[in-house]
Amino acid sequence: MALRRIYGTETEYGIVHRGVKDSNPISASSFLINAYLSTTSDQGVGPNAPRVGWDFIDETPEIDIRGFAPIGSLPPEIEANLVNAVLTNGSRYYVDHAHPELSTPECLDPLSLLRWDRAGDEIIVKSMKAANEVLPPGEEIIVYKNNSDGKGNSYGCHENYLISREIPFGRIVQHATTHFVTRQIFTGAGKVGSEAVGEKRMETPFQLTQRADFFEEEVGLETTLKRPIINTRDEPHADPLKYRRLHVIVGDANLCEVANFLKLGTTGIVMAMIEDNFLDNQLKIEDPVHALRQVSRDMSLKIPIRLEGGKTATALSLQWEIYERSHKYINEFGFENVGGESVIKVMEYWEKVLSALTSSPDQLFGVLDWVTKKKIIDSYADRHGLKVDDFKLAALDLQYHDLRPEMSLFARIPTEKIVSTEEVALAVENPPNETRAFFRGKCLQKWPENVLVANWDSIVFDIGDKNLRRVPMMEPLRGTSQHVGDLIDSCETVIELIESISETI
Amino acid sequence: MAESEQKKRKASETGKSETDSSELSSARNEELSSELDELLDEIDEVLEENAEEFVKNYVQKGGE
């Protein structure tokens, strides 16, 4: 039986610092994040409150969540200019390479993840506002939620799915690959031009995805060079005997909520079907790297992909196949472990989107990013009589992803919403209830001065008199609101909390 | 692929549902076209002033 799915995303954003000579993306990213930390009303990160950093200490896999491990030394110092913070909503906000990056808290279903992913974008908007208020006149930091600069440089939006350690990796590779190649028809964020090596930029005036040009391998550990469709990074941030984390690097960052929800929700169901061995072997793509690019370039959605064994099928028909298989799976196994009732919504949107892609993709304006962006670019080119290589069209592509509310093209488009503004605002400050992120976030809200450092699977508390206590959290399904909510409410001090946890375990 | 699934797919791709959705989409297209006109007016106002410079200066380092 499939495990309860834990979902998360990590988004690297594009960043521009205008008005300075030789701008440096690392310092701009640090400035952006520090500006947010200094002005937020979060108790844990207010102007005078201590900053809570990220803990880089390696975990000992044997440590049980139910035990405490006193530690004798301080964690390593964080590099001075590389900001790395934990927020009260349970997420991690940091500088990665030359980008600001936000990792969502652990979520138990795709709807919840959509909400905290949107909260991440909102935190970026607030950060830009805070940064630009204190920058000298004439300077501005601008952040983009996209995955490419149009010049061959790419940065990722990674998805994480916690799956059972017992599943043979080969089975994951085969079935996940077919889904990743074909789901591009609804997950693509759209892109003007090609960045593939050996192809001229305007040989492909428009394609479905930002990322397909950058993948060269089927399976591998790399994320920056020779990127693989299936990434083998094995770092579960949880009990490694029980869990494997599938780190998915092949997707685009989405702005359209339906596209984002479907990217996460359909993949969660596919993972469950892999765990329960519910997929047959007939859907194996012969050359996935070639097919990934082919699908990304096929606006007609009609060009067949070669499957192993000599058959062919379009990405759309393969998605119908996976959809129908998912329908049967849910009827047979239920949806509790995949993400509860939000999965019903995933199935409804999935069918609606595949039907529209089958009959008339234009209907998905405001629903899918690539359809929306393409429509704007085509209409704008028509109106002004522009050729495909006009810089204005490339500018439209970039500005679609601009997160400044007054400049974002996406923000002007009436798009289909799944989560409300109020839900997103609450998720900016608060963690989800259903995972260990609750414990992390609530401790930060209530005892910011006592949380020394935190990471995914532990928190180090400073309980005074140079005493530090590490609380391991190797099980993502513990530390929930139901599990520790009353306890946190009833404790006044962190010492009380730690003593009470000792008593209850 | 099971035969029944193939039939089901064919029905959803080429059957009555397509007629329905094309009627729907024609009404939706008119609506869209007027929405788009307004949107394009707005875009003309906010699009980065020097598109060429903006696009050329947008250079990122690889990440991940």
XYZ file of C-alpha atoms in Angstrom:
569
model
C 0.000 0.000 0.000
C 1.305 3.419 -0.964
C 2.728 5.569 1.842
C 1.118 8.811 2.938
C 2.605 11.202 0.451
C 4.681 14.175 1.674
C 5.019 16.942 -0.905
C 7.303 19.961 -1.222
C 8.806 22.349 -3.767
C 12.032 24.340 -3.970
C 11.970 27.349 -6.267
C 14.998 29.283 -7.474
C 13.940 32.682 -8.713
C 15.612 34.862 -11.338
C 16.973 38.144 -9.901
C 17.987 41.495 -11.412
C 19.548 44.435 -9.573
C 19.032 47.593 -11.618
C 20.809 50.903 -11.240
C 24.210 49.554 -10.188
C 27.351 48.836 -12.157
C 28.506 45.213 -12.042
C 25.536 43.990 -10.072
C 26.153 40.822 -8.111
C 23.279 38.333 -7.938
C 24.573 36.781 -4.700
C 24.630 40.071 -2.817
C 21.324 41.109 -4.398
C 19.735 37.838 -3.226
C 21.150 38.306 0.281
C 19.922 41.886 0.372
C 16.461 40.786 -0.730
C 16.160 38.106 1.949
C 17.642 40.243 4.724
C 15.239 43.031 3.844
C 12.327 40.627 4.319
C 13.679 39.268 7.595
C 14.148 42.796 8.952
C 10.688 44.087 8.269
C 8.382 41.139 8.650
C 5.997 41.131 11.551
C 6.860 37.490 12.259
C 7.749 37.244 15.919
C 10.759 35.153 15.110
C 12.294 37.512 12.641
C 11.262 40.996 13.758
C 13.793 43.828 13.702
C 15.086 43.097 17.197
C 14.490 39.390 17.333
C 17.233 36.844 16.866
C 17.606 35.413 13.368
C 17.024 31.727 13.163
C 19.480 30.121 10.803
C 19.596 26.855 8.949
C 21.379 23.933 10.582
C 23.873 22.243 8.266
C 24.880 19.549 10.730
C 24.571 16.098 9.213
C 21.924 13.968 10.776
C 22.585 10.626 12.381
C 20.112 8.327 10.679
C 19.679 6.144 13.737
C 18.335 8.956 15.881
C 14.696 8.377 16.672
C 12.219 11.234 16.592
C 11.105 10.126 20.041
C 14.511 10.664 21.637
C 16.636 13.655 22.525
C 20.286 13.973 21.705
C 22.099 16.576 23.747
C 24.894 18.018 21.709
C 28.225 19.223 22.939
C 29.233 21.749 20.324
C 27.724 24.602 18.427
C 26.669 24.073 14.856
C 29.024 25.388 12.154
C 28.809 29.064 11.382
C 26.851 29.955 8.348
C 28.837 31.702 5.626
C 28.551 35.387 6.344
C 27.099 36.502 3.044
C 24.952 33.486 2.337
C 21.693 34.071 4.131
C 19.890 30.948 5.178
C 16.776 31.404 7.276
C 13.886 29.378 8.602
C 10.506 31.094 8.552
C 7.526 30.763 10.871
C 5.534 29.097 8.090
C 8.038 26.234 8.188
C 9.798 27.099 4.950
C 13.472 27.732 4.233
C 14.496 31.004 2.561
C 18.093 31.222 1.360
C 20.655 32.108 -1.275
C 21.476 29.176 -3.509
C 24.220 29.670 -6.065
C 23.245 33.068 -7.440
C 19.508 33.005 -6.777
C 17.056 33.554 -3.960
C 15.443 30.207 -3.214
C 12.389 29.249 -1.199
C 11.634 25.704 -0.094
C 8.084 25.144 1.049
C 7.276 23.387 4.300
C 6.357 19.706 4.065
C 2.740 19.361 2.925
C 0.414 16.385 3.014
C -1.543 17.024 -0.171
C -1.175 18.905 -3.451
C -3.746 21.556 -2.520
C -1.870 22.415 0.634
C 1.392 22.531 -1.314
C -0.142 24.834 -3.915
C -1.086 27.156 -1.057
C 2.411 27.241 0.495
C 4.037 27.515 -2.939
C 1.875 30.593 -3.585
C 2.856 31.871 -0.135
C 6.477 31.598 -1.300
C 5.727 33.926 -4.225
C 3.998 36.306 -1.825
C 7.069 36.316 0.440
C 9.138 37.291 -2.627
C 6.733 40.152 -3.399
C 7.031 41.395 0.195
C 10.815 40.991 0.061
C 11.096 43.100 -3.106
C 8.970 45.811 -1.551
C 11.083 45.795 1.624
C 14.355 45.799 -0.327
C 13.336 48.557 -2.692
C 12.249 50.791 0.177
C 15.767 50.827 1.589
C 17.816 50.768 -1.631
C 19.281 54.117 -2.779
C 17.124 56.039 -5.284
C 17.568 54.723 -8.823
C 18.272 51.160 -7.673
C 15.784 48.336 -7.794
C 15.767 44.580 -7.181
C 13.372 42.644 -9.402
C 12.538 38.956 -9.043
C 11.174 36.653 -11.745
C 9.520 33.277 -11.296
C 10.862 31.549 -14.398
C 13.559 29.000 -15.198
C 15.742 30.426 -17.933
C 17.336 33.676 -19.091
C 16.893 32.823 -22.774
C 20.680 32.603 -23.163
C 21.314 29.042 -22.094
C 21.329 29.567 -18.318
C 18.712 27.687 -16.339
C 17.659 27.514 -12.693
C 15.177 25.099 -11.246
C 11.845 24.600 -9.644
C 12.223 21.238 -7.969
C 9.439 19.037 -6.673
C 9.858 16.533 -3.880
C 7.788 13.428 -3.279
C 8.539 11.181 -0.330
C 8.105 7.568 -1.393
C 8.689 4.152 0.057
C 12.293 2.966 0.240
C 11.134 -0.511 -0.757
C 10.234 0.391 -4.332
C 12.788 -0.829 -6.900
C 14.356 2.264 -8.441
C 14.039 0.872 -11.957
C 10.263 0.875 -11.640
C 10.286 4.524 -10.588
C 12.534 5.442 -13.514
C 10.354 3.809 -16.135
C 6.945 5.108 -15.111
C 7.945 8.504 -13.765
C 9.859 9.195 -16.995
C 6.788 8.595 -19.154
C 4.793 10.969 -16.966
C 7.512 13.655 -16.920
C 7.873 13.640 -20.707
C 4.122 13.791 -21.361
C 2.882 16.027 -18.511
C 4.696 18.919 -20.215
C 1.498 19.507 -22.202
C -0.040 21.037 -19.074
C 2.960 21.870 -16.853
C 4.896 23.918 -19.438
C 5.369 27.603 -18.614
C 6.046 28.426 -22.291
C 9.182 29.946 -23.794
C 10.151 32.079 -26.765
C 13.008 30.486 -28.732
C 15.306 27.529 -28.258
C 18.308 27.203 -25.958
C 19.180 23.672 -27.024
C 22.787 23.103 -28.005
C 23.057 22.754 -31.781
C 19.818 24.552 -32.559
C 19.438 28.178 -33.613
C 17.323 30.239 -31.225
C 14.533 31.026 -33.642
C 14.343 27.571 -35.196
C 11.790 27.120 -32.400
C 9.866 30.412 -32.129
C 7.845 29.109 -29.158
C 7.853 25.954 -27.084
C 5.775 24.503 -24.269
C 8.447 24.477 -21.562
C 11.292 26.519 -20.133
C 13.321 23.471 -19.159
C 13.225 20.785 -21.872
C 16.264 22.284 -23.672
C 18.495 21.594 -20.665
C 18.087 17.833 -20.213
C 20.675 15.493 -21.660
C 20.446 12.268 -19.669
C 17.739 9.843 -18.606
C 19.031 9.171 -15.070
C 21.794 10.744 -12.975
C 22.913 12.697 -9.938
C 23.718 16.019 -11.619
C 21.486 19.071 -11.375
C 23.653 21.733 -13.011
C 25.353 19.972 -15.949
C 24.119 17.101 -18.072
C 20.831 17.290 -16.257
C 18.889 14.021 -16.036
C 15.116 13.532 -16.384
C 15.272 11.367 -13.249
C 17.525 12.806 -10.567
C 19.035 10.288 -8.171
C 19.840 12.574 -5.239
C 19.095 10.418 -2.222
C 18.620 12.642 0.765
C 15.247 11.876 2.302
C 15.505 14.342 5.223
C 13.608 11.624 7.099
C 14.136 8.035 8.198
C 16.232 6.694 5.290
C 15.270 3.110 6.002
C 11.624 3.914 5.407
C 11.713 6.762 2.911
C 13.231 7.795 -0.362
C 12.738 11.346 -1.629
C 12.179 11.597 -5.352
C 13.786 14.920 -6.226
C 12.172 16.012 -9.485
C 14.170 18.625 -11.386
C 12.540 18.409 -14.801
C 9.533 20.694 -14.206
C 8.869 24.379 -14.874
C 7.949 26.943 -12.232
C 4.252 27.667 -12.711
C 2.288 30.848 -12.158
C -1.102 29.467 -13.252
C -2.534 27.744 -10.191
C -4.261 24.984 -12.167
C -1.025 24.087 -13.976
C 0.893 24.025 -10.692
C -1.802 22.002 -8.915
C -1.894 19.462 -11.743
C 1.904 19.207 -11.917
C 2.009 18.248 -8.223
C -1.245 16.329 -7.970
C -0.893 14.099 -11.017
C 2.711 13.278 -10.114
C 1.648 12.364 -6.569
C -0.880 9.895 -7.969
C 1.667 8.433 -10.393
C 4.040 7.887 -7.449
C 1.306 6.013 -5.565
C 0.614 3.832 -8.606
C 4.342 3.077 -8.852
C 4.413 2.118 -5.159
C 1.429 -0.183 -5.597
C 2.767 -1.555 -8.893
C -0.391 -0.521 -10.689
C 1.152 0.563 -14.004
C 1.877 -1.872 -16.776
C 5.000 -1.947 -18.867
C 3.545 -0.938 -22.208
C 4.133 2.773 -21.853
C 7.910 2.888 -21.983
C 9.298 5.670 -24.157
C 12.126 4.609 -26.460
C 14.261 7.763 -26.238
C 13.010 9.958 -23.368
C 15.555 12.791 -23.819
C 14.612 13.170 -27.484
C 10.908 12.838 -26.633
C 11.146 15.524 -23.927
C 12.313 18.082 -26.508
C 9.964 16.820 -29.175
C 6.911 17.214 -26.940
C 8.060 20.670 -25.835
C 8.198 21.757 -29.495
C 4.918 20.260 -30.650
C 2.224 22.955 -30.416
C -0.138 20.695 -32.398
C 0.048 18.039 -29.628
C -0.262 15.492 -32.437
C 3.253 14.262 -33.173
C 3.635 10.650 -32.010
C 6.331 9.523 -29.576
C 8.079 6.216 -30.238
C 7.519 3.647 -27.531
C 9.626 0.584 -26.863
C 8.324 -2.393 -28.804
C 7.635 -0.372 -31.951
C 4.324 1.306 -31.062
C 3.796 5.062 -31.067
C 1.496 7.387 -29.121
C 1.101 11.138 -28.653
C 1.883 12.806 -25.322
C -1.808 13.652 -25.062
C -2.943 10.065 -25.573
C -0.348 8.854 -23.062
C -1.696 11.386 -20.557
C -5.234 10.085 -21.195
C -3.899 6.614 -20.525
C -2.256 7.689 -17.236
C -5.417 9.597 -16.288
C -7.644 6.557 -16.884
C -5.240 4.329 -15.022
C -5.312 6.804 -12.088
C -9.102 6.735 -12.111
C -9.067 2.970 -11.741
C -6.371 3.155 -9.092
C -8.354 5.568 -6.945
C -11.495 3.455 -7.300
C -9.571 0.439 -6.134
C -7.180 1.851 -3.517
C -8.939 5.051 -2.417
C -7.259 8.425 -2.227
C -6.416 8.714 1.460
C -2.694 8.093 1.030
C -2.311 10.278 -2.035
C -3.679 13.463 -0.523
C -7.274 12.910 0.584
C -10.109 14.810 -1.001
C -7.877 17.239 -2.855
C -7.181 14.309 -5.186
C -10.796 14.461 -6.392
C -10.103 18.017 -7.479
C -6.893 16.882 -9.200
C -8.865 14.280 -11.184
C -11.536 16.818 -12.170
C -8.996 19.379 -13.407
C -6.954 16.659 -15.102
C -9.908 15.482 -17.150
C -11.050 19.001 -17.931
C -7.590 20.066 -19.085
C -6.965 16.948 -21.195
C -10.408 17.343 -22.817
C -9.700 20.962 -23.683
C -6.235 20.095 -25.012
C -7.932 17.457 -27.169
C -10.594 19.735 -28.643
C -9.484 23.349 -28.339
C -6.419 24.300 -26.253
C -7.271 28.017 -26.560
C -9.946 27.443 -23.918
C -7.128 27.030 -21.425
C -6.185 30.708 -21.517
C -5.756 31.639 -17.846
C -5.581 27.961 -16.889
C -2.229 26.785 -18.292
C 0.860 29.003 -18.477
C 2.025 28.011 -21.952
C -1.404 28.520 -23.528
C -1.807 31.879 -21.795
C 1.650 33.132 -22.715
C 1.375 31.945 -26.315
C -1.974 33.647 -26.770
C -0.593 36.951 -25.483
C 2.526 36.746 -27.620
C 0.618 35.774 -30.794
C -2.023 38.466 -30.287
C 0.578 41.116 -29.504
C 2.585 40.172 -32.603
C -0.603 40.360 -34.719
C -1.610 43.722 -33.336
C 1.771 45.338 -33.957
C 2.822 43.328 -37.023
C 5.910 41.944 -35.281
C 8.152 39.182 -36.615
C 8.855 36.146 -34.430
C 12.342 37.369 -33.559
C 11.243 40.832 -32.377
C 12.730 41.665 -28.973
C 9.315 42.796 -27.778
C 8.105 39.189 -27.888
C 11.074 37.967 -25.856
C 10.379 40.854 -23.444
C 6.755 39.730 -23.088
C 7.996 36.247 -22.246
C 10.265 37.546 -19.451
C 7.820 40.086 -18.117
C 5.101 37.444 -17.845
C 7.160 36.129 -14.883
C 7.969 39.522 -13.271
C 6.690 39.270 -9.682
C 6.267 43.021 -9.118
C 2.487 43.407 -8.926
C 2.560 46.642 -10.944
C 4.735 45.197 -13.735
C 3.741 41.515 -13.851
C 1.922 40.571 -17.043
C 0.638 37.403 -15.407
C -1.000 39.411 -12.602
C -3.088 41.321 -15.177
C -4.566 38.195 -16.687
C -7.836 36.838 -15.317
C -6.695 33.348 -14.313
C -8.511 30.481 -12.656
C -7.800 30.460 -8.921
C -7.827 27.452 -6.621
C -6.656 29.062 -3.373
C -7.925 32.366 -1.996
C -5.843 35.445 -1.218
C -6.733 35.001 2.480
C -5.521 31.390 2.495
C -2.243 32.480 0.930
C -1.822 35.345 3.429
C -2.270 32.932 6.349
C 0.251 30.542 4.788
C 2.854 33.332 4.630
C 2.903 33.424 8.451
C 1.789 29.942 9.529
C 2.874 26.356 8.904
C 0.610 23.567 7.618
C -1.055 21.597 10.436
C -0.548 18.123 9.043
C 3.231 17.585 9.108
C 6.292 18.202 11.297
C 6.484 21.670 9.699
C 3.831 22.575 12.292
C 6.242 21.923 15.173
C 9.045 23.849 13.430
C 6.877 26.847 12.582
C 5.028 27.076 15.889
C 8.213 26.808 17.978
C 9.660 29.640 15.892
C 6.540 31.720 16.446
C 6.403 31.140 20.178
C 10.056 30.871 21.257
C 12.159 32.598 18.589
C 14.833 33.507 21.126
C 15.241 29.834 22.089
C 15.482 28.318 18.640
C 19.150 28.339 17.774
C 19.007 26.640 14.410
C 16.596 24.371 12.581
C 16.462 22.192 9.505
C 14.059 19.701 7.953
C 14.585 16.938 10.481
C 15.645 18.646 13.702
C 15.536 21.797 15.822
C 18.264 22.885 18.222
C 16.908 24.754 21.258
C 18.980 26.985 23.477
C 17.518 26.389 26.923
C 19.903 28.714 28.797
C 23.092 28.208 30.771
C 24.864 27.079 27.597
C 22.565 24.073 27.407
C 21.484 23.052 23.929
C 18.930 20.413 23.090
C 18.500 18.927 19.656
C 15.024 17.622 18.972
C 15.183 15.188 16.064
C 12.135 14.987 13.782
C 12.896 12.054 11.530
C 9.214 11.262 10.918
C 7.466 13.944 8.834
C 4.030 12.739 9.937
C 4.758 13.540 13.597
C 4.988 16.979 15.189
C 1.596 17.823 13.656
C -1.070 20.100 15.080
C -2.984 17.073 16.298
C 0.153 15.616 17.860
C 1.723 18.643 19.584
C -0.731 21.538 19.124
C -2.205 21.426 22.649
C 1.203 20.818 24.160
C 2.728 23.895 22.527
C -0.295 25.965 23.615
C -0.034 24.795 27.206
C 3.712 25.393 27.651
C 4.929 28.824 28.602
C 8.638 28.217 28.287
C 10.701 26.087 25.978
C 12.061 24.211 29.011
C 8.510 23.204 29.897
C 8.029 22.071 26.318
C 11.107 19.902 26.332
C 10.285 18.386 29.721
C 6.725 17.654 28.621
C 7.855 15.993 25.425
C 10.198 13.803 27.509
C 7.292 12.775 29.701
C 4.968 11.955 26.855
C 7.441 9.809 24.971
C -4.074 -0.778 -23.914
C -7.424 -2.387 -23.143
C -10.017 -2.188 -25.893
C -12.632 -0.615 -23.642
C -10.277 2.193 -22.732
C -9.533 2.823 -26.373
C -13.250 3.165 -27.098
C -13.706 5.488 -24.174
C -10.865 7.672 -25.355
C -12.165 7.749 -28.925
C -15.556 8.814 -27.636
C -14.080 11.606 -25.626
C -11.870 12.753 -28.478
C -14.100 12.554 -31.487
C -17.629 12.105 -30.219
C -20.401 14.430 -29.205
C -18.351 16.126 -26.516
C -16.270 17.792 -29.187
C -19.345 19.401 -30.792
C -20.383 20.702 -27.405
C -16.998 22.069 -26.581
C -16.594 23.769 -29.962
C -19.910 25.600 -29.430
C -18.736 26.551 -25.985
C -15.366 27.605 -27.237
C -16.831 29.912 -29.881
C -18.738 31.878 -27.225
C -15.691 31.786 -25.009
C -13.505 32.968 -27.887
C -15.600 36.119 -28.391
C -15.389 36.849 -24.711
C -11.672 36.190 -24.797
C -11.086 38.422 -27.737
C -12.539 41.475 -25.996
C -10.683 40.629 -22.768
C -7.503 40.272 -24.788
C -7.909 43.649 -26.475
C -8.070 45.352 -23.104
C -5.171 43.294 -21.857
C -3.020 44.206 -24.866
C -3.764 47.907 -24.248
C -2.519 47.484 -20.696
C 0.528 45.552 -21.841
C 1.425 48.376 -24.220
C 1.508 50.654 -21.179
C 3.602 48.476 -18.867
C 5.939 46.619 -21.236
C 9.580 47.437 -20.466
C 10.412 50.596 -22.455
C 13.473 49.344 -24.246
C 12.657 45.729 -25.015
C 15.991 44.967 -26.676
C 18.060 46.306 -23.784
C 15.814 44.577 -21.245
C 16.104 41.209 -22.977
C 19.866 41.505 -23.534
C 20.503 42.548 -19.934
C 18.482 39.723 -18.473
C 21.375 37.367 -17.784
C 21.265 34.844 -14.943
C 23.815 32.466 -13.558
C 22.883 28.811 -13.737
C 21.482 27.512 -10.487
C 20.348 24.316 -8.770
